[in-house]
Amino acid sequence: MNTSGTVDDLINRALDTAQQGGAGYVDVRVVERETESLTVKNGALQEAGAHLSAGFGIRALVDGAWGFSGSARLEPGEVERVAREAVAIARASALAQRDRIQLDDSPPVVASYSTPYVEDPFAVPLDEKLRILMEADAAMARVPGVNVRSSSMEFAREEKIFASSDGARIEQDLLEVGAGIETSAANDSEVQRRSFPQSAGGQHVTGGFEAIRALRLADHGEQLAEEAVALLTAPQCPSGRMTVIIGSSQLALQVHESCGHPIELDRVLGMEASFAGTSFLTLDKLDRLQYGSPIVNIDADATVPGGLGTFGFDDEGVPAQNVPIVEAGRFVGYLTSRETAPLIGRRSMGSSRASNWNVIPLIRMTNVNLRPGAAGTLEDLIADTKDGIYMASNLSWSIDDRRLNFQFGTEIGWLIKDGRLVQMVKNPTYTGITPEFWGSCDAICGESEWNLWGLPNCGKGEPMQTHRVGHGAAPARFRNVQVGVGQW
Ligand SMILES: [Zn+2]
């Protein structure tokens, strides 16, 4: 992005115009986001996309109410018009607003941040990317009985400048990469799917192309396809209350839905009630509720290397932080913004994020991570389990508005007998109630099994903002869980 005097002049113009219009506080974000995607389906290039979006957004606080406006035209006259519009919207909102917004006392920062990476994905030739996807496709194609194969990659580069009337000025260059493979097999009555490294587009991280190479997609294609075919003739998952071991990518999604969303403080305060829903983690539960068993520890960590929710500063200029959410099973923290944190007597922990220049920042997850435990490897944990089921790779999910009652289905399950996986089963599901479920967690695998998963498609807000968040998890064991057969 051009960060010469011109952009500085436009930023100053925006801040001055809004302040002269009566804004008590104003911030500007100038954002350029470039994305590229590639999909190979059944041996042929199905889709190759590239997209560039650039513009700026101005947020003004007038009489305790927000106004926001943005534009793709970075020109002096347009910047002044948009600044006046943001002020006018704020003034109109103030008339209808009951409670005045008050920002916390987060100090303004002047700094810059770039995602560390080795290999720029936008500089890797298309041929090389296609070769990796085609090799993965060919590996899946070697297995008879597979009928749909898909391999995909996605890259994004985001360059943004944040400046505020408090004196903040922050430049950030973020780089995101993702890739995955998926295959399905079908007979007259059913379809069975397997995906790697996880479902819904694969694994996503902040970093460079080296992370895509490290996935070694082709090495996993054949086994994945064999499992999809084998699932067709596998017995159905049993029903009843059982011991369940949940694989790390599925557990990451469990953390996302049953912890990440209910700790968004705007949801808790009812600000997202009409669209995203509310939360069972109401203010009276903070520091009191036993969310899980004493081995359950969850952090919101925007600083962990490689996380899809890792950055230098949020979109209010607050530095990335690592804050405890669940400590020894007790619920101790929320995801907050400068506007909501003072309502619980705290300072923002830096999770206010906008998916692009043309929308306001909302409270979004960073990397909400389950800390590793003491149960060693997955093999150790299975060996320590007499009877149960191991479930892996998400297939379906549903959870109520308050994030309390849930059901998840996974692509594959394995029955465990006397410490060994003895039988593949299909269509497994498990259901639960959030604190009861986490309360039944009696073992979490260690560091060597812990993986930081990226979710590129978390939706929130109106207009909908699709955002990129991370979740670290290791496989874990839960006792007395309701298990059944999914219908899809
Ligand atoms: Zn989500």
Short mmCIF file of N, CA, C and O in Angstrom, two decimals, residues 330-376:
data_model
loop_
_atom_site.label_atom_id
_atom_site.label_comp_id
_atom_site.label_asym_id
_atom_site.label_seq_id
_atom_site.Cartn_x
_atom_site.Cartn_y
_atom_site.Cartn_z
N ARG A 330 -12.90 -22.65 36.02
CA ARG A 330 -13.74 -21.50 36.38
C ARG A 330 -13.74 -20.45 35.28
O ARG A 330 -12.70 -20.14 34.71
N PHE A 331 -14.93 -19.89 35.02
CA PHE A 331 -15.09 -18.88 33.97
C PHE A 331 -14.61 -17.52 34.48
O PHE A 331 -15.15 -16.98 35.44
N VAL A 332 -13.56 -16.96 33.84
CA VAL A 332 -12.93 -15.74 34.39
C VAL A 332 -12.79 -14.58 33.39
O VAL A 332 -12.30 -13.52 33.77
N GLY A 333 -13.17 -14.75 32.12
CA GLY A 333 -12.92 -13.63 31.20
C GLY A 333 -13.81 -13.62 29.98
O GLY A 333 -14.32 -14.65 29.55
N TYR A 334 -13.97 -12.42 29.43
CA TYR A 334 -14.74 -12.21 28.20
C TYR A 334 -13.81 -11.68 27.10
O TYR A 334 -12.74 -11.14 27.37
N LEU A 335 -14.28 -11.78 25.87
CA LEU A 335 -13.70 -11.03 24.76
C LEU A 335 -14.35 -9.64 24.80
O LEU A 335 -15.57 -9.53 24.87
N THR A 336 -13.52 -8.58 24.74
CA THR A 336 -14.06 -7.24 24.96
C THR A 336 -13.58 -6.24 23.91
O THR A 336 -12.66 -6.51 23.13
N SER A 337 -14.18 -5.07 23.93
CA SER A 337 -13.80 -3.94 23.08
C SER A 337 -13.62 -2.73 23.98
O SER A 337 -13.89 -2.78 25.19
N ARG A 338 -13.19 -1.60 23.42
CA ARG A 338 -13.00 -0.39 24.23
C ARG A 338 -14.34 0.13 24.77
O ARG A 338 -14.37 0.80 25.80
N GLU A 339 -15.41 -0.20 24.05
CA GLU A 339 -16.73 0.29 24.46
C GLU A 339 -17.36 -0.60 25.53
O GLU A 339 -18.03 -0.11 26.44
N THR A 340 -17.12 -1.92 25.44
CA THR A 340 -17.80 -2.84 26.36
C THR A 340 -16.98 -3.13 27.63
O THR A 340 -17.57 -3.38 28.68
N ALA A 341 -15.65 -3.10 27.54
CA ALA A 341 -14.81 -3.48 28.69
C ALA A 341 -15.12 -2.66 29.95
O ALA A 341 -15.19 -3.22 31.05
N PRO A 342 -15.31 -1.32 29.82
CA PRO A 342 -15.58 -0.53 31.03
C PRO A 342 -16.87 -0.97 31.75
O PRO A 342 -17.00 -0.77 32.95
N LEU A 343 -17.80 -1.58 31.00
CA LEU A 343 -19.06 -2.01 31.61
C LEU A 343 -18.85 -3.16 32.60
O LEU A 343 -19.73 -3.45 33.42
N ILE A 344 -17.70 -3.84 32.51
CA ILE A 344 -17.37 -4.86 33.52
C ILE A 344 -16.12 -4.43 34.31
O ILE A 344 -15.43 -5.26 34.92
N GLY A 345 -15.84 -3.14 34.27
CA GLY A 345 -14.74 -2.61 35.08
C GLY A 345 -13.36 -2.99 34.59
O GLY A 345 -12.40 -3.04 35.36
N ARG A 346 -13.24 -3.28 33.29
CA ARG A 346 -11.94 -3.68 32.75
C ARG A 346 -11.54 -2.78 31.59
O ARG A 346 -12.31 -1.93 31.15
N ARG A 347 -10.32 -3.01 31.10
CA ARG A 347 -9.82 -2.34 29.90
C ARG A 347 -9.89 -3.36 28.76
O ARG A 347 -9.74 -4.55 29.00
N SER A 348 -10.10 -2.88 27.53
CA SER A 348 -10.23 -3.80 26.39
C SER A 348 -9.04 -4.76 26.31
O SER A 348 -7.89 -4.35 26.45
N MET A 349 -9.36 -6.06 26.05
CA MET A 349 -8.29 -7.04 25.87
C MET A 349 -7.98 -7.20 24.38
O MET A 349 -7.23 -8.08 23.98
N GLY A 350 -8.56 -6.33 23.54
CA GLY A 350 -8.11 -6.26 22.14
C GLY A 350 -8.73 -7.28 21.21
O GLY A 350 -8.02 -7.97 20.48
N SER A 351 -10.06 -7.37 21.21
CA SER A 351 -10.68 -8.32 20.27
C SER A 351 -11.76 -7.65 19.43
O SER A 351 -12.72 -8.29 19.03
N SER A 352 -11.58 -6.36 19.16
CA SER A 352 -12.54 -5.65 18.32
C SER A 352 -11.99 -5.64 16.90
O SER A 352 -10.95 -5.04 16.62
N ARG A 353 -12.68 -6.31 16.00
CA ARG A 353 -12.12 -6.52 14.65
C ARG A 353 -13.18 -6.33 13.57
O ARG A 353 -14.33 -6.74 13.73
N ALA A 354 -12.79 -5.73 12.48
CA ALA A 354 -13.67 -5.55 11.32
C ALA A 354 -13.16 -6.45 10.20
O ALA A 354 -11.96 -6.55 9.98
N SER A 355 -14.09 -7.09 9.47
CA SER A 355 -13.65 -8.04 8.43
C SER A 355 -13.11 -7.31 7.20
O SER A 355 -12.39 -7.89 6.41
N ASN A 356 -13.46 -6.00 7.04
CA ASN A 356 -12.91 -5.23 5.93
C ASN A 356 -13.11 -3.74 6.23
O ASN A 356 -13.61 -3.37 7.29
N TRP A 357 -12.72 -2.87 5.28
CA TRP A 357 -12.76 -1.42 5.53
C TRP A 357 -14.18 -0.87 5.62
O TRP A 357 -14.41 0.16 6.25
N ASN A 358 -15.14 -1.57 4.99
CA ASN A 358 -16.47 -1.00 4.85
C ASN A 358 -17.45 -1.39 5.95
O ASN A 358 -18.65 -1.18 5.81
N VAL A 359 -16.94 -1.98 7.03
CA VAL A 359 -17.81 -2.38 8.16
C VAL A 359 -17.15 -2.00 9.48
O VAL A 359 -15.93 -1.88 9.57
N ILE A 360 -17.99 -1.79 10.51
CA ILE A 360 -17.45 -1.40 11.82
C ILE A 360 -16.84 -2.61 12.53
O ILE A 360 -17.25 -3.75 12.31
N PRO A 361 -15.84 -2.36 13.40
CA PRO A 361 -15.32 -3.48 14.19
C PRO A 361 -16.36 -3.98 15.20
O PRO A 361 -17.11 -3.19 15.77
N LEU A 362 -16.38 -5.31 15.36
CA LEU A 362 -17.24 -5.97 16.34
C LEU A 362 -16.34 -6.83 17.22
O LEU A 362 -15.20 -7.11 16.85
N ILE A 363 -16.85 -7.28 18.34
CA ILE A 363 -16.07 -8.21 19.17
C ILE A 363 -16.01 -9.55 18.45
O ILE A 363 -17.04 -10.15 18.14
N ARG A 364 -14.80 -9.95 18.13
CA ARG A 364 -14.58 -11.21 17.42
C ARG A 364 -13.56 -12.04 18.18
O ARG A 364 -12.68 -11.50 18.85
N MET A 365 -13.65 -13.36 18.02
CA MET A 365 -12.65 -14.21 18.65
C MET A 365 -11.27 -13.90 18.08
O MET A 365 -11.14 -13.48 16.93
N THR A 366 -10.25 -14.14 18.90
CA THR A 366 -8.87 -14.08 18.42
C THR A 366 -8.46 -15.54 18.17
O THR A 366 -8.95 -16.14 17.23
N ASN A 367 -7.59 -16.10 19.03
CA ASN A 367 -7.40 -17.55 19.06
C ASN A 367 -7.87 -17.99 20.44
O ASN A 367 -7.23 -17.66 21.44
N VAL A 368 -9.01 -18.66 20.50
CA VAL A 368 -9.54 -19.12 21.78
C VAL A 368 -9.11 -20.58 21.94
O VAL A 368 -9.61 -21.47 21.25
N ASN A 369 -8.12 -20.79 22.81
CA ASN A 369 -7.39 -22.05 22.84
C ASN A 369 -7.61 -22.83 24.13
O ASN A 369 -7.51 -22.28 25.22
N LEU A 370 -7.86 -24.13 23.95
CA LEU A 370 -7.85 -25.04 25.09
C LEU A 370 -6.39 -25.41 25.35
O LEU A 370 -5.70 -25.91 24.45
N ARG A 371 -5.92 -25.16 26.56
CA ARG A 371 -4.52 -25.49 26.86
C ARG A 371 -4.29 -27.00 26.86
O ARG A 371 -5.19 -27.75 27.25
N PRO A 372 -3.10 -27.45 26.44
CA PRO A 372 -2.83 -28.89 26.50
C PRO A 372 -2.86 -29.40 27.94
O PRO A 372 -2.69 -28.64 28.88
N GLY A 373 -3.09 -30.71 28.08
CA GLY A 373 -3.17 -31.31 29.41
C GLY A 373 -2.04 -32.28 29.66
O GLY A 373 -0.96 -32.16 29.07
N ALA A 374 -2.30 -33.28 30.49
CA ALA A 374 -1.24 -34.18 30.96
C ALA A 374 -1.44 -35.62 30.48
O ALA A 374 -0.80 -36.53 30.98
N ALA A 375 -2.32 -35.82 29.47
CA ALA A 375 -2.66 -37.19 29.08
C ALA A 375 -1.77 -37.75 27.98
O ALA A 375 -2.07 -38.79 27.40
N GLY A 376 -0.65 -37.06 27.64
CA GLY A 376 0.30 -37.62 26.68
C GLY A 376 -0.24 -37.59 25.26
O GLY A 376 -0.91 -36.64 24.86
#
